[in-house]
mmCIF file of C-alpha atoms in Angstrom:
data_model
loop_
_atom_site.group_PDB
_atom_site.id
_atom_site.type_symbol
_atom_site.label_atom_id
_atom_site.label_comp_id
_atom_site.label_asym_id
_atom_site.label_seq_id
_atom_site.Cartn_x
_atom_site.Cartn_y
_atom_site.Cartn_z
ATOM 1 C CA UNK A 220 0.000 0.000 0.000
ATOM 2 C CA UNK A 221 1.093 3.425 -1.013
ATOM 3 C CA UNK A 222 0.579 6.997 -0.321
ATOM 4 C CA UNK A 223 1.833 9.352 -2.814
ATOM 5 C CA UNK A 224 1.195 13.226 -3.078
ATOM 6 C CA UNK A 225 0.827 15.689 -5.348
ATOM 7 C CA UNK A 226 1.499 19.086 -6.201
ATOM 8 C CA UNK A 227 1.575 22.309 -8.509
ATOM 9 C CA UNK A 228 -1.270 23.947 -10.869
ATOM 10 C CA UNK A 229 -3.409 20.770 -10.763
ATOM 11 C CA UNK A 230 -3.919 21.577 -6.722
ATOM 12 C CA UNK A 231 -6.730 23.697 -5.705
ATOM 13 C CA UNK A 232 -6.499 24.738 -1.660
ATOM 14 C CA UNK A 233 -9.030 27.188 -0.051
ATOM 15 C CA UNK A 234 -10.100 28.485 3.401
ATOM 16 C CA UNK A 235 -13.771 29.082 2.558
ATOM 17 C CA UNK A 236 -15.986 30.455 5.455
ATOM 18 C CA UNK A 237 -19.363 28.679 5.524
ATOM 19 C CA UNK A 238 -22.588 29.392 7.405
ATOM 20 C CA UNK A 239 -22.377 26.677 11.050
ATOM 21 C CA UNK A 240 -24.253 23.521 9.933
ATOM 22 C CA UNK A 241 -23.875 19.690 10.782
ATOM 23 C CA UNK A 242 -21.108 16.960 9.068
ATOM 24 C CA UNK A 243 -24.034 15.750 7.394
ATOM 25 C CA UNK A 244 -25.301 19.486 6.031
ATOM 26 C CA UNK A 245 -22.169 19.939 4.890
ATOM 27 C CA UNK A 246 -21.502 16.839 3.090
ATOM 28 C CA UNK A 247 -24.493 17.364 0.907
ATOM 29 C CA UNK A 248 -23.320 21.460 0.169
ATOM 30 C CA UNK A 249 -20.062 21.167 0.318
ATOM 31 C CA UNK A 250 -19.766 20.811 -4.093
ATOM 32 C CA UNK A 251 -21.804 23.266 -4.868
ATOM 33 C CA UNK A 252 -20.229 25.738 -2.043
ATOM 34 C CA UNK A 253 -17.158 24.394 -3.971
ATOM 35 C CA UNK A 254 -17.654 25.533 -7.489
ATOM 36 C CA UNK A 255 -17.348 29.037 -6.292
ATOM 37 C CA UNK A 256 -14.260 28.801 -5.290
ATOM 38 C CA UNK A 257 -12.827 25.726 -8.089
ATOM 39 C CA UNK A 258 -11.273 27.583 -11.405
ATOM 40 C CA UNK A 259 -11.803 23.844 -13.116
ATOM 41 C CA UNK A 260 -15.351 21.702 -13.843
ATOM 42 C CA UNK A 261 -16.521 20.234 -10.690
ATOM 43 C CA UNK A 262 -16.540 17.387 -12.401
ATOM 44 C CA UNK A 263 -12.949 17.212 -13.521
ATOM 45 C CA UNK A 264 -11.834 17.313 -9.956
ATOM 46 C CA UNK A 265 -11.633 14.984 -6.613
ATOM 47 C CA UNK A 266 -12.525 17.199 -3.746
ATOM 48 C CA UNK A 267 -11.777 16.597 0.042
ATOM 49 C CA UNK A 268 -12.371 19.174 2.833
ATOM 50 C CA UNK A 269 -11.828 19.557 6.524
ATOM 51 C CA UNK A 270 -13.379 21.808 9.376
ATOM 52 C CA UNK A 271 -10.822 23.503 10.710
ATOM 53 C CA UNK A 272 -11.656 23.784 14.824
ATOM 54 C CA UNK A 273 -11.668 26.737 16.298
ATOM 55 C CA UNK A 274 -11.990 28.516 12.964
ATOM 56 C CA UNK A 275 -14.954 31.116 11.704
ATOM 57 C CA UNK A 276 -16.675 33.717 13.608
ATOM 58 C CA UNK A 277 -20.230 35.609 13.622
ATOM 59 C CA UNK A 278 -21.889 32.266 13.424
ATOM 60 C CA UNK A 279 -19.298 30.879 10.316
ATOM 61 C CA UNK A 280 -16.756 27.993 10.456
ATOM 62 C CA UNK A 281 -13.832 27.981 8.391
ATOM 63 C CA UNK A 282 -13.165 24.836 6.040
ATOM 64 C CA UNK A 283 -9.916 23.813 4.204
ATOM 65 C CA UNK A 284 -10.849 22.968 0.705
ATOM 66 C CA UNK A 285 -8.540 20.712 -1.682
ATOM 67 C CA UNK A 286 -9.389 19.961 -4.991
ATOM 68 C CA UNK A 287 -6.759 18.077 -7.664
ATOM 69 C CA UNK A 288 -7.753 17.435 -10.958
ATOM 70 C CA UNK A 289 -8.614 13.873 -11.349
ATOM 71 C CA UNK A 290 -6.110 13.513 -14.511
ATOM 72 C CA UNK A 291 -2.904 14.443 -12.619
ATOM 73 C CA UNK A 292 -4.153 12.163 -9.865
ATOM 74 C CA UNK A 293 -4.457 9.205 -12.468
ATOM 75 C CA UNK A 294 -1.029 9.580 -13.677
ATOM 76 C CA UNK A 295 0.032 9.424 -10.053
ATOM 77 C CA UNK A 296 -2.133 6.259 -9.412
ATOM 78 C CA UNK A 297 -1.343 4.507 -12.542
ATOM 79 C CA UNK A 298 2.402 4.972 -12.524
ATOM 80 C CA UNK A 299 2.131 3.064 -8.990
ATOM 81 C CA UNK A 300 -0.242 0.197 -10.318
ATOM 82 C CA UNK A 301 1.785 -0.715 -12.782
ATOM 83 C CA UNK A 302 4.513 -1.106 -10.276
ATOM 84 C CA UNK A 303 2.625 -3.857 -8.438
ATOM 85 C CA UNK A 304 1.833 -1.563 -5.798
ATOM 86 C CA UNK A 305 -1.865 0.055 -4.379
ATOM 87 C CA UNK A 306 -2.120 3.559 -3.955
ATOM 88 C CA UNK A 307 -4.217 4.006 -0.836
ATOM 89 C CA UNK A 308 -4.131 8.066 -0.289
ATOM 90 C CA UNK A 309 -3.096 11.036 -2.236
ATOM 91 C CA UNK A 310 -2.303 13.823 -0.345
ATOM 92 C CA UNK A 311 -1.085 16.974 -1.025
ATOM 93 C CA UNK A 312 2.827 18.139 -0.658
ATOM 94 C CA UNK A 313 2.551 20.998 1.608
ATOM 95 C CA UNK A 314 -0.017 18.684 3.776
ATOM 96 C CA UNK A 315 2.534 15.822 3.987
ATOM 97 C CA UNK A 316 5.638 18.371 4.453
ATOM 98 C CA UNK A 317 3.373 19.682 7.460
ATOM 99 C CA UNK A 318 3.092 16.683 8.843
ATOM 100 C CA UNK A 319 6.769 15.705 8.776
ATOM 101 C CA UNK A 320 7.028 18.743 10.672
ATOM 102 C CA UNK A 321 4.708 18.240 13.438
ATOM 103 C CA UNK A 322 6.270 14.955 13.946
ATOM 104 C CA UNK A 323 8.971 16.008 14.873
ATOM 105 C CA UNK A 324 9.400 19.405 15.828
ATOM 106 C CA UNK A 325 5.564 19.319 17.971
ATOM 107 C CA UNK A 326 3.382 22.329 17.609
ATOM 108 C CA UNK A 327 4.315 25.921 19.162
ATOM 109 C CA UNK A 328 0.804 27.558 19.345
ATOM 110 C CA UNK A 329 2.368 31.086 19.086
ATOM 111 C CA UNK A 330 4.938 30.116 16.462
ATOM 112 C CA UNK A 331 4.363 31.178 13.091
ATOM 113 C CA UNK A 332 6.426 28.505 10.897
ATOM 114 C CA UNK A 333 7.669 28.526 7.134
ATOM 115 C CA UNK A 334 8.168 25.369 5.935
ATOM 116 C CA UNK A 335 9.903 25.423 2.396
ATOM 117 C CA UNK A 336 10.277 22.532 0.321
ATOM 118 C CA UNK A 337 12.895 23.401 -2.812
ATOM 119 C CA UNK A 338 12.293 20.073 -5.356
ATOM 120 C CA UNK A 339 13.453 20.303 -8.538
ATOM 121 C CA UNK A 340 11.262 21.478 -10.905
ATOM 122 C CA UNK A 341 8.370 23.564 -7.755
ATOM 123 C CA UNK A 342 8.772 24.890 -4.207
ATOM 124 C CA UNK A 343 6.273 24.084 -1.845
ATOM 125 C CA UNK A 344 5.646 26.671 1.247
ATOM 126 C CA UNK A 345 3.535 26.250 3.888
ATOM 127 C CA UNK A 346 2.959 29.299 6.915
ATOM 128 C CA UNK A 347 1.746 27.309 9.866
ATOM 129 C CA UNK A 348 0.253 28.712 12.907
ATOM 130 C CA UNK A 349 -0.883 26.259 16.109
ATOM 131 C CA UNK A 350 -0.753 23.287 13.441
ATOM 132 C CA UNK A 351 -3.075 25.174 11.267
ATOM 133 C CA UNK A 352 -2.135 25.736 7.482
ATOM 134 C CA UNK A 353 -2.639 29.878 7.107
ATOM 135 C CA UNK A 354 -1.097 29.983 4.011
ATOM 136 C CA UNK A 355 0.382 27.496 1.032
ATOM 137 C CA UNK A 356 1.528 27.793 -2.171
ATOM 138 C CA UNK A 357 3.311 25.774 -4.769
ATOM 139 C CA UNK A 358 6.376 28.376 -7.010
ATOM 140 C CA UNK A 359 7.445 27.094 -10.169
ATOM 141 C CA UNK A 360 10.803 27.312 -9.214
ATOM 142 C CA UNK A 361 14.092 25.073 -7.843
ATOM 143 C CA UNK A 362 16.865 22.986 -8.314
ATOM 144 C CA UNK A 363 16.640 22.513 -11.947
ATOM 145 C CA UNK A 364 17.589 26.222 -12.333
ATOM 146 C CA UNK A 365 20.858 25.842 -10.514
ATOM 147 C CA UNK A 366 21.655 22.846 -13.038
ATOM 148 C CA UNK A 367 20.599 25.203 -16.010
ATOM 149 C CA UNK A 368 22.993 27.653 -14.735
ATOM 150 C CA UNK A 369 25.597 25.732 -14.112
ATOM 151 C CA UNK A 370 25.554 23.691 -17.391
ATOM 152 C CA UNK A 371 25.329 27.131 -19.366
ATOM 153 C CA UNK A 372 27.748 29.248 -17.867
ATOM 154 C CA UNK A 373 30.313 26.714 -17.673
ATOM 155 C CA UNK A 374 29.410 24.651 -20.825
ATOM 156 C CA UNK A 375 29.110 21.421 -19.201
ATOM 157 C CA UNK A 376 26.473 17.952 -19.654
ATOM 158 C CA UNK A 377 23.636 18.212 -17.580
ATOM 159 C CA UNK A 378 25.057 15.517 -15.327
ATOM 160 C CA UNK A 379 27.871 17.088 -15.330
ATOM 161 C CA UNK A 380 26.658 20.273 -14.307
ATOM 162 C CA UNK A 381 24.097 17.854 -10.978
ATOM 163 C CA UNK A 382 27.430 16.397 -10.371
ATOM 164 C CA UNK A 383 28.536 19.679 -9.473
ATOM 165 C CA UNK A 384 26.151 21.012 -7.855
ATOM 166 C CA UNK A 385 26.285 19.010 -5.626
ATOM 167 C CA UNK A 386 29.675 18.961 -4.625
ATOM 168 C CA UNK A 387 31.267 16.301 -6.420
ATOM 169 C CA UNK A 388 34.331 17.164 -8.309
ATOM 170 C CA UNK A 389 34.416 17.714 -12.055
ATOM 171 C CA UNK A 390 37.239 17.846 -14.509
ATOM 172 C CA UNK A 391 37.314 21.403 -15.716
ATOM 173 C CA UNK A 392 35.492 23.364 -13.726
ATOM 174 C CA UNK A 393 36.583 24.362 -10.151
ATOM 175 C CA UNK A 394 34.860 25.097 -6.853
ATOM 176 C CA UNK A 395 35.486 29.395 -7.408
ATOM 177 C CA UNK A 396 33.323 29.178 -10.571
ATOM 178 C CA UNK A 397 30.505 27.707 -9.133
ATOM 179 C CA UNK A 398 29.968 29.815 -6.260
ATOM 180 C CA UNK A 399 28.912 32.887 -8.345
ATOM 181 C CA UNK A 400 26.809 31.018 -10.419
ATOM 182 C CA UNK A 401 24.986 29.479 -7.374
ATOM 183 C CA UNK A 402 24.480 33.077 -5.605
ATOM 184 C CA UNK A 403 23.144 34.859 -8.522
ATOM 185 C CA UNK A 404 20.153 31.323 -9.125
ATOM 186 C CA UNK A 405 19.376 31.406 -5.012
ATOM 187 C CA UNK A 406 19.144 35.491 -5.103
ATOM 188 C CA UNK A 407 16.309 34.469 -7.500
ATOM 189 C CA UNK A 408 15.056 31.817 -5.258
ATOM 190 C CA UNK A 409 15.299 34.614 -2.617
ATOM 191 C CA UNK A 410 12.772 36.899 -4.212
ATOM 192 C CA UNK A 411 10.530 34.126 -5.182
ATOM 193 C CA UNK A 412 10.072 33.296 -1.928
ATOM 194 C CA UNK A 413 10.040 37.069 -0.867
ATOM 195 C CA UNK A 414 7.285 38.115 -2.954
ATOM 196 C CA UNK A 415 5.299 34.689 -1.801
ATOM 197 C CA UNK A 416 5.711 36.286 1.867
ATOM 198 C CA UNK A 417 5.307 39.663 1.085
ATOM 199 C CA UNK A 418 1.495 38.209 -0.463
ATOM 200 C CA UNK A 419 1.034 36.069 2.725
ATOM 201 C CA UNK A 420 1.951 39.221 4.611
ATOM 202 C CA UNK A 421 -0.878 41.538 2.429
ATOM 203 C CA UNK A 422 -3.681 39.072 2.622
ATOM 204 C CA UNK A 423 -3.330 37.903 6.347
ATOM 205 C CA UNK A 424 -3.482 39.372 10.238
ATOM 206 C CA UNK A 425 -0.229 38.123 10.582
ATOM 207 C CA UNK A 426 3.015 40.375 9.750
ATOM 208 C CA UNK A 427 6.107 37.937 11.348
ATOM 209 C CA UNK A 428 7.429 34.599 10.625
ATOM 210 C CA UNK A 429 9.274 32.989 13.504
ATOM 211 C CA UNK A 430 11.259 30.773 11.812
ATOM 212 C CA UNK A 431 11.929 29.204 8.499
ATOM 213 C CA UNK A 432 12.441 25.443 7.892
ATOM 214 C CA UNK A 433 14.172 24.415 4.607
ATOM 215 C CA UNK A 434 14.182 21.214 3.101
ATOM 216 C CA UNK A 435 13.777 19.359 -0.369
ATOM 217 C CA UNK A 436 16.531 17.940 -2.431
ATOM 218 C CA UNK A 437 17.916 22.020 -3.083
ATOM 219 C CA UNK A 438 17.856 23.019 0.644
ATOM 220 C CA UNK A 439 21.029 22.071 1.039
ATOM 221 C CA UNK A 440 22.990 23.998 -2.102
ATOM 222 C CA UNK A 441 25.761 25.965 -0.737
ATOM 223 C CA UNK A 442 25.320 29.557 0.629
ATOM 224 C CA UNK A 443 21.268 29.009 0.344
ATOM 225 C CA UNK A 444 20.204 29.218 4.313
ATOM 226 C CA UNK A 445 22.468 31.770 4.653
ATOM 227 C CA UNK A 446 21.192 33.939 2.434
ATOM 228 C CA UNK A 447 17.428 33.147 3.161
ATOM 229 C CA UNK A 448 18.630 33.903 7.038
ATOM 230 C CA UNK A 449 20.212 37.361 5.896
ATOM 231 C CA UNK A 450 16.968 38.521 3.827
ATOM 232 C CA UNK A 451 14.346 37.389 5.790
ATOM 233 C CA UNK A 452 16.284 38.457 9.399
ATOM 234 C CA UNK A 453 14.990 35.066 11.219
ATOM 235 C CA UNK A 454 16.693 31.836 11.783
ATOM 236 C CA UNK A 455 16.412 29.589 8.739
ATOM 237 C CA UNK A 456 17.271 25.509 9.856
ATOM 238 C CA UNK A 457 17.668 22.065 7.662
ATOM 239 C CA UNK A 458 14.490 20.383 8.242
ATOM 240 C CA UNK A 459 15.261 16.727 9.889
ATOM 241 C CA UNK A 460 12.595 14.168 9.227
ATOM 242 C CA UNK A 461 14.101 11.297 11.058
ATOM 243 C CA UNK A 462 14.492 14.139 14.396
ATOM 244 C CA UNK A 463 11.844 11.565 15.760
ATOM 245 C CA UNK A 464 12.156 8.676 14.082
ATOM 246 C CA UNK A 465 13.534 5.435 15.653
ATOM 247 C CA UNK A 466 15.979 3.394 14.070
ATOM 248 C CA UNK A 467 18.688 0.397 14.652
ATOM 249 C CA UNK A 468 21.820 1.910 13.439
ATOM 250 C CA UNK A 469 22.972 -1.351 12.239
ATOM 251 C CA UNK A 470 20.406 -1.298 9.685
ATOM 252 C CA UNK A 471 20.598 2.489 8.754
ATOM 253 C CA UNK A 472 23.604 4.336 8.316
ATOM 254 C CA UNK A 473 23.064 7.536 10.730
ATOM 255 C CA UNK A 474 25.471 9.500 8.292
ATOM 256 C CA UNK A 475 23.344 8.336 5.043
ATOM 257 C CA UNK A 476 20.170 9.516 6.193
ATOM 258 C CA UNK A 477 21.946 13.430 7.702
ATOM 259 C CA UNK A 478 22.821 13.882 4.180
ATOM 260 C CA UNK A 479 19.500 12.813 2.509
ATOM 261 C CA UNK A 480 17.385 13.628 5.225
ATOM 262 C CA UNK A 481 16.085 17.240 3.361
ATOM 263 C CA UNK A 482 15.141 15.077 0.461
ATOM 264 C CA UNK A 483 13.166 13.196 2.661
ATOM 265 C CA UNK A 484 10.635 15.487 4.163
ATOM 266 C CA UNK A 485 7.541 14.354 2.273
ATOM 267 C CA UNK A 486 8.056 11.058 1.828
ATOM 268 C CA UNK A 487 8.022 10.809 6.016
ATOM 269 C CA UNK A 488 4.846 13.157 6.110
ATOM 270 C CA UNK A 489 3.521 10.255 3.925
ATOM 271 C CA UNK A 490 4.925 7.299 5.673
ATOM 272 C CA UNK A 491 2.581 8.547 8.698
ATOM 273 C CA UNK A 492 -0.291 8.887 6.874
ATOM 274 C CA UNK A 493 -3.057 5.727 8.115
ATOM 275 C CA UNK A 494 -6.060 4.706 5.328
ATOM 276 C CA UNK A 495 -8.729 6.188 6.850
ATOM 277 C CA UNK A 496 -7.637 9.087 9.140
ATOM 278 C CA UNK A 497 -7.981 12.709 8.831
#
Protein backbone atom coordinates (compact mmCIF):
# COMPACT_ATOMS: atom_id res chain seq x y z
CA UNK A 1 0.00 0.00 0.00
CA UNK A 2 1.09 3.43 -1.01
CA UNK A 3 0.58 7.00 -0.32
CA UNK A 4 1.83 9.35 -2.81
CA UNK A 5 1.20 13.23 -3.08
CA UNK A 6 0.83 15.69 -5.35
CA UNK A 7 1.50 19.09 -6.20
CA UNK A 8 1.57 22.31 -8.51
CA UNK A 9 -1.27 23.95 -10.87
CA UNK A 10 -3.41 20.77 -10.76
CA UNK A 11 -3.92 21.58 -6.72
CA UNK A 12 -6.73 23.70 -5.71
CA UNK A 13 -6.50 24.74 -1.66
CA UNK A 14 -9.03 27.19 -0.05
CA UNK A 15 -10.10 28.49 3.40
CA UNK A 16 -13.77 29.08 2.56
CA UNK A 17 -15.99 30.46 5.46
CA UNK A 18 -19.36 28.68 5.52
CA UNK A 19 -22.59 29.39 7.41
CA UNK A 20 -22.38 26.68 11.05
CA UNK A 21 -24.25 23.52 9.93
CA UNK A 22 -23.88 19.69 10.78
CA UNK A 23 -21.11 16.96 9.07
CA UNK A 24 -24.03 15.75 7.39
CA UNK A 25 -25.30 19.49 6.03
CA UNK A 26 -22.17 19.94 4.89
CA UNK A 27 -21.50 16.84 3.09
CA UNK A 28 -24.49 17.36 0.91
CA UNK A 29 -23.32 21.46 0.17
CA UNK A 30 -20.06 21.17 0.32
CA UNK A 31 -19.77 20.81 -4.09
CA UNK A 32 -21.80 23.27 -4.87
CA UNK A 33 -20.23 25.74 -2.04
CA UNK A 34 -17.16 24.39 -3.97
CA UNK A 35 -17.65 25.53 -7.49
CA UNK A 36 -17.35 29.04 -6.29
CA UNK A 37 -14.26 28.80 -5.29
CA UNK A 38 -12.83 25.73 -8.09
CA UNK A 39 -11.27 27.58 -11.40
CA UNK A 40 -11.80 23.84 -13.12
CA UNK A 41 -15.35 21.70 -13.84
CA UNK A 42 -16.52 20.23 -10.69
CA UNK A 43 -16.54 17.39 -12.40
CA UNK A 44 -12.95 17.21 -13.52
CA UNK A 45 -11.83 17.31 -9.96
CA UNK A 46 -11.63 14.98 -6.61
CA UNK A 47 -12.52 17.20 -3.75
CA UNK A 48 -11.78 16.60 0.04
CA UNK A 49 -12.37 19.17 2.83
CA UNK A 50 -11.83 19.56 6.52
CA UNK A 51 -13.38 21.81 9.38
CA UNK A 52 -10.82 23.50 10.71
CA UNK A 53 -11.66 23.78 14.82
CA UNK A 54 -11.67 26.74 16.30
CA UNK A 55 -11.99 28.52 12.96
CA UNK A 56 -14.95 31.12 11.70
CA UNK A 57 -16.67 33.72 13.61
CA UNK A 58 -20.23 35.61 13.62
CA UNK A 59 -21.89 32.27 13.42
CA UNK A 60 -19.30 30.88 10.32
CA UNK A 61 -16.76 27.99 10.46
CA UNK A 62 -13.83 27.98 8.39
CA UNK A 63 -13.17 24.84 6.04
CA UNK A 64 -9.92 23.81 4.20
CA UNK A 65 -10.85 22.97 0.70
CA UNK A 66 -8.54 20.71 -1.68
CA UNK A 67 -9.39 19.96 -4.99
CA UNK A 68 -6.76 18.08 -7.66
CA UNK A 69 -7.75 17.44 -10.96
CA UNK A 70 -8.61 13.87 -11.35
CA UNK A 71 -6.11 13.51 -14.51
CA UNK A 72 -2.90 14.44 -12.62
CA UNK A 73 -4.15 12.16 -9.87
CA UNK A 74 -4.46 9.21 -12.47
CA UNK A 75 -1.03 9.58 -13.68
CA UNK A 76 0.03 9.42 -10.05
CA UNK A 77 -2.13 6.26 -9.41
CA UNK A 78 -1.34 4.51 -12.54
CA UNK A 79 2.40 4.97 -12.52
CA UNK A 80 2.13 3.06 -8.99
CA UNK A 81 -0.24 0.20 -10.32
CA UNK A 82 1.79 -0.71 -12.78
CA UNK A 83 4.51 -1.11 -10.28
CA UNK A 84 2.63 -3.86 -8.44
CA UNK A 85 1.83 -1.56 -5.80
CA UNK A 86 -1.87 0.05 -4.38
CA UNK A 87 -2.12 3.56 -3.95
CA UNK A 88 -4.22 4.01 -0.84
CA UNK A 89 -4.13 8.07 -0.29
CA UNK A 90 -3.10 11.04 -2.24
CA UNK A 91 -2.30 13.82 -0.35
CA UNK A 92 -1.08 16.97 -1.02
CA UNK A 93 2.83 18.14 -0.66
CA UNK A 94 2.55 21.00 1.61
CA UNK A 95 -0.02 18.68 3.78
CA UNK A 96 2.53 15.82 3.99
CA UNK A 97 5.64 18.37 4.45
CA UNK A 98 3.37 19.68 7.46
CA UNK A 99 3.09 16.68 8.84
CA UNK A 100 6.77 15.70 8.78
CA UNK A 101 7.03 18.74 10.67
CA UNK A 102 4.71 18.24 13.44
CA UNK A 103 6.27 14.95 13.95
CA UNK A 104 8.97 16.01 14.87
CA UNK A 105 9.40 19.41 15.83
CA UNK A 106 5.56 19.32 17.97
CA UNK A 107 3.38 22.33 17.61
CA UNK A 108 4.31 25.92 19.16
CA UNK A 109 0.80 27.56 19.34
CA UNK A 110 2.37 31.09 19.09
CA UNK A 111 4.94 30.12 16.46
CA UNK A 112 4.36 31.18 13.09
CA UNK A 113 6.43 28.51 10.90
CA UNK A 114 7.67 28.53 7.13
CA UNK A 115 8.17 25.37 5.94
CA UNK A 116 9.90 25.42 2.40
CA UNK A 117 10.28 22.53 0.32
CA UNK A 118 12.89 23.40 -2.81
CA UNK A 119 12.29 20.07 -5.36
CA UNK A 120 13.45 20.30 -8.54
CA UNK A 121 11.26 21.48 -10.90
CA UNK A 122 8.37 23.56 -7.76
CA UNK A 123 8.77 24.89 -4.21
CA UNK A 124 6.27 24.08 -1.85
CA UNK A 125 5.65 26.67 1.25
CA UNK A 126 3.54 26.25 3.89
CA UNK A 127 2.96 29.30 6.92
CA UNK A 128 1.75 27.31 9.87
CA UNK A 129 0.25 28.71 12.91
CA UNK A 130 -0.88 26.26 16.11
CA UNK A 131 -0.75 23.29 13.44
CA UNK A 132 -3.07 25.17 11.27
CA UNK A 133 -2.13 25.74 7.48
CA UNK A 134 -2.64 29.88 7.11
CA UNK A 135 -1.10 29.98 4.01
CA UNK A 136 0.38 27.50 1.03
CA UNK A 137 1.53 27.79 -2.17
CA UNK A 138 3.31 25.77 -4.77
CA UNK A 139 6.38 28.38 -7.01
CA UNK A 140 7.44 27.09 -10.17
CA UNK A 141 10.80 27.31 -9.21
CA UNK A 142 14.09 25.07 -7.84
CA UNK A 143 16.86 22.99 -8.31
CA UNK A 144 16.64 22.51 -11.95
CA UNK A 145 17.59 26.22 -12.33
CA UNK A 146 20.86 25.84 -10.51
CA UNK A 147 21.66 22.85 -13.04
CA UNK A 148 20.60 25.20 -16.01
CA UNK A 149 22.99 27.65 -14.74
CA UNK A 150 25.60 25.73 -14.11
CA UNK A 151 25.55 23.69 -17.39
CA UNK A 152 25.33 27.13 -19.37
CA UNK A 153 27.75 29.25 -17.87
CA UNK A 154 30.31 26.71 -17.67
CA UNK A 155 29.41 24.65 -20.82
CA UNK A 156 29.11 21.42 -19.20
CA UNK A 157 26.47 17.95 -19.65
CA UNK A 158 23.64 18.21 -17.58
CA UNK A 159 25.06 15.52 -15.33
CA UNK A 160 27.87 17.09 -15.33
CA UNK A 161 26.66 20.27 -14.31
CA UNK A 162 24.10 17.85 -10.98
CA UNK A 163 27.43 16.40 -10.37
CA UNK A 164 28.54 19.68 -9.47
CA UNK A 165 26.15 21.01 -7.86
CA UNK A 166 26.28 19.01 -5.63
CA UNK A 167 29.68 18.96 -4.62
CA UNK A 168 31.27 16.30 -6.42
CA UNK A 169 34.33 17.16 -8.31
CA UNK A 170 34.42 17.71 -12.05
CA UNK A 171 37.24 17.85 -14.51
CA UNK A 172 37.31 21.40 -15.72
CA UNK A 173 35.49 23.36 -13.73
CA UNK A 174 36.58 24.36 -10.15
CA UNK A 175 34.86 25.10 -6.85
CA UNK A 176 35.49 29.39 -7.41
CA UNK A 177 33.32 29.18 -10.57
CA UNK A 178 30.51 27.71 -9.13
CA UNK A 179 29.97 29.81 -6.26
CA UNK A 180 28.91 32.89 -8.34
CA UNK A 181 26.81 31.02 -10.42
CA UNK A 182 24.99 29.48 -7.37
CA UNK A 183 24.48 33.08 -5.61
CA UNK A 184 23.14 34.86 -8.52
CA UNK A 185 20.15 31.32 -9.13
CA UNK A 186 19.38 31.41 -5.01
CA UNK A 187 19.14 35.49 -5.10
CA UNK A 188 16.31 34.47 -7.50
CA UNK A 189 15.06 31.82 -5.26
CA UNK A 190 15.30 34.61 -2.62
CA UNK A 191 12.77 36.90 -4.21
CA UNK A 192 10.53 34.13 -5.18
CA UNK A 193 10.07 33.30 -1.93
CA UNK A 194 10.04 37.07 -0.87
CA UNK A 195 7.28 38.12 -2.95
CA UNK A 196 5.30 34.69 -1.80
CA UNK A 197 5.71 36.29 1.87
CA UNK A 198 5.31 39.66 1.09
CA UNK A 199 1.49 38.21 -0.46
CA UNK A 200 1.03 36.07 2.72
CA UNK A 201 1.95 39.22 4.61
CA UNK A 202 -0.88 41.54 2.43
CA UNK A 203 -3.68 39.07 2.62
CA UNK A 204 -3.33 37.90 6.35
CA UNK A 205 -3.48 39.37 10.24
CA UNK A 206 -0.23 38.12 10.58
CA UNK A 207 3.02 40.37 9.75
CA UNK A 208 6.11 37.94 11.35
CA UNK A 209 7.43 34.60 10.63
CA UNK A 210 9.27 32.99 13.50
CA UNK A 211 11.26 30.77 11.81
CA UNK A 212 11.93 29.20 8.50
CA UNK A 213 12.44 25.44 7.89
CA UNK A 214 14.17 24.41 4.61
CA UNK A 215 14.18 21.21 3.10
CA UNK A 216 13.78 19.36 -0.37
CA UNK A 217 16.53 17.94 -2.43
CA UNK A 218 17.92 22.02 -3.08
CA UNK A 219 17.86 23.02 0.64
CA UNK A 220 21.03 22.07 1.04
CA UNK A 221 22.99 24.00 -2.10
CA UNK A 222 25.76 25.97 -0.74
CA UNK A 223 25.32 29.56 0.63
CA UNK A 224 21.27 29.01 0.34
CA UNK A 225 20.20 29.22 4.31
CA UNK A 226 22.47 31.77 4.65
CA UNK A 227 21.19 33.94 2.43
CA UNK A 228 17.43 33.15 3.16
CA UNK A 229 18.63 33.90 7.04
CA UNK A 230 20.21 37.36 5.90
CA UNK A 231 16.97 38.52 3.83
CA UNK A 232 14.35 37.39 5.79
CA UNK A 233 16.28 38.46 9.40
CA UNK A 234 14.99 35.07 11.22
CA UNK A 235 16.69 31.84 11.78
CA UNK A 236 16.41 29.59 8.74
CA UNK A 237 17.27 25.51 9.86
CA UNK A 238 17.67 22.06 7.66
CA UNK A 239 14.49 20.38 8.24
CA UNK A 240 15.26 16.73 9.89
CA UNK A 241 12.60 14.17 9.23
CA UNK A 242 14.10 11.30 11.06
CA UNK A 243 14.49 14.14 14.40
CA UNK A 244 11.84 11.56 15.76
CA UNK A 245 12.16 8.68 14.08
CA UNK A 246 13.53 5.43 15.65
CA UNK A 247 15.98 3.39 14.07
CA UNK A 248 18.69 0.40 14.65
CA UNK A 249 21.82 1.91 13.44
CA UNK A 250 22.97 -1.35 12.24
CA UNK A 251 20.41 -1.30 9.68
CA UNK A 252 20.60 2.49 8.75
CA UNK A 253 23.60 4.34 8.32
CA UNK A 254 23.06 7.54 10.73
CA UNK A 255 25.47 9.50 8.29
CA UNK A 256 23.34 8.34 5.04
CA UNK A 257 20.17 9.52 6.19
CA UNK A 258 21.95 13.43 7.70
CA UNK A 259 22.82 13.88 4.18
CA UNK A 260 19.50 12.81 2.51
CA UNK A 261 17.38 13.63 5.23
CA UNK A 262 16.08 17.24 3.36
CA UNK A 263 15.14 15.08 0.46
CA UNK A 264 13.17 13.20 2.66
CA UNK A 265 10.63 15.49 4.16
CA UNK A 266 7.54 14.35 2.27
CA UNK A 267 8.06 11.06 1.83
CA UNK A 268 8.02 10.81 6.02
CA UNK A 269 4.85 13.16 6.11
CA UNK A 270 3.52 10.25 3.92
CA UNK A 271 4.93 7.30 5.67
CA UNK A 272 2.58 8.55 8.70
CA UNK A 273 -0.29 8.89 6.87
CA UNK A 274 -3.06 5.73 8.12
CA UNK A 275 -6.06 4.71 5.33
CA UNK A 276 -8.73 6.19 6.85
CA UNK A 277 -7.64 9.09 9.14
CA UNK A 278 -7.98 12.71 8.83
Amino acid sequence: DVAVSVSGNAVIVKKISLPQMTPEELAESIHWEAEQYIPFDIQDVSLDYEVIEGGGSGGNMDVLLVAVKKDKISEYTSALTQAGRTPTIVDVDVFALQNCYEMNYGIDPGRVVALLNIGASIMNVNVVKAGVSVFNRDIAAGGNQYTDAIQKDLNLSFEQAEALKKGEQVEGASPDSLHPILQAVSENVAMEIQKTLVFFRATRQEDRIDQIFLSGGTAKIHGLRELLADRFSTSVELLNPFLNVRYNEKEFNPDYLDDIGPSAAIAVGLAVRRLGDR
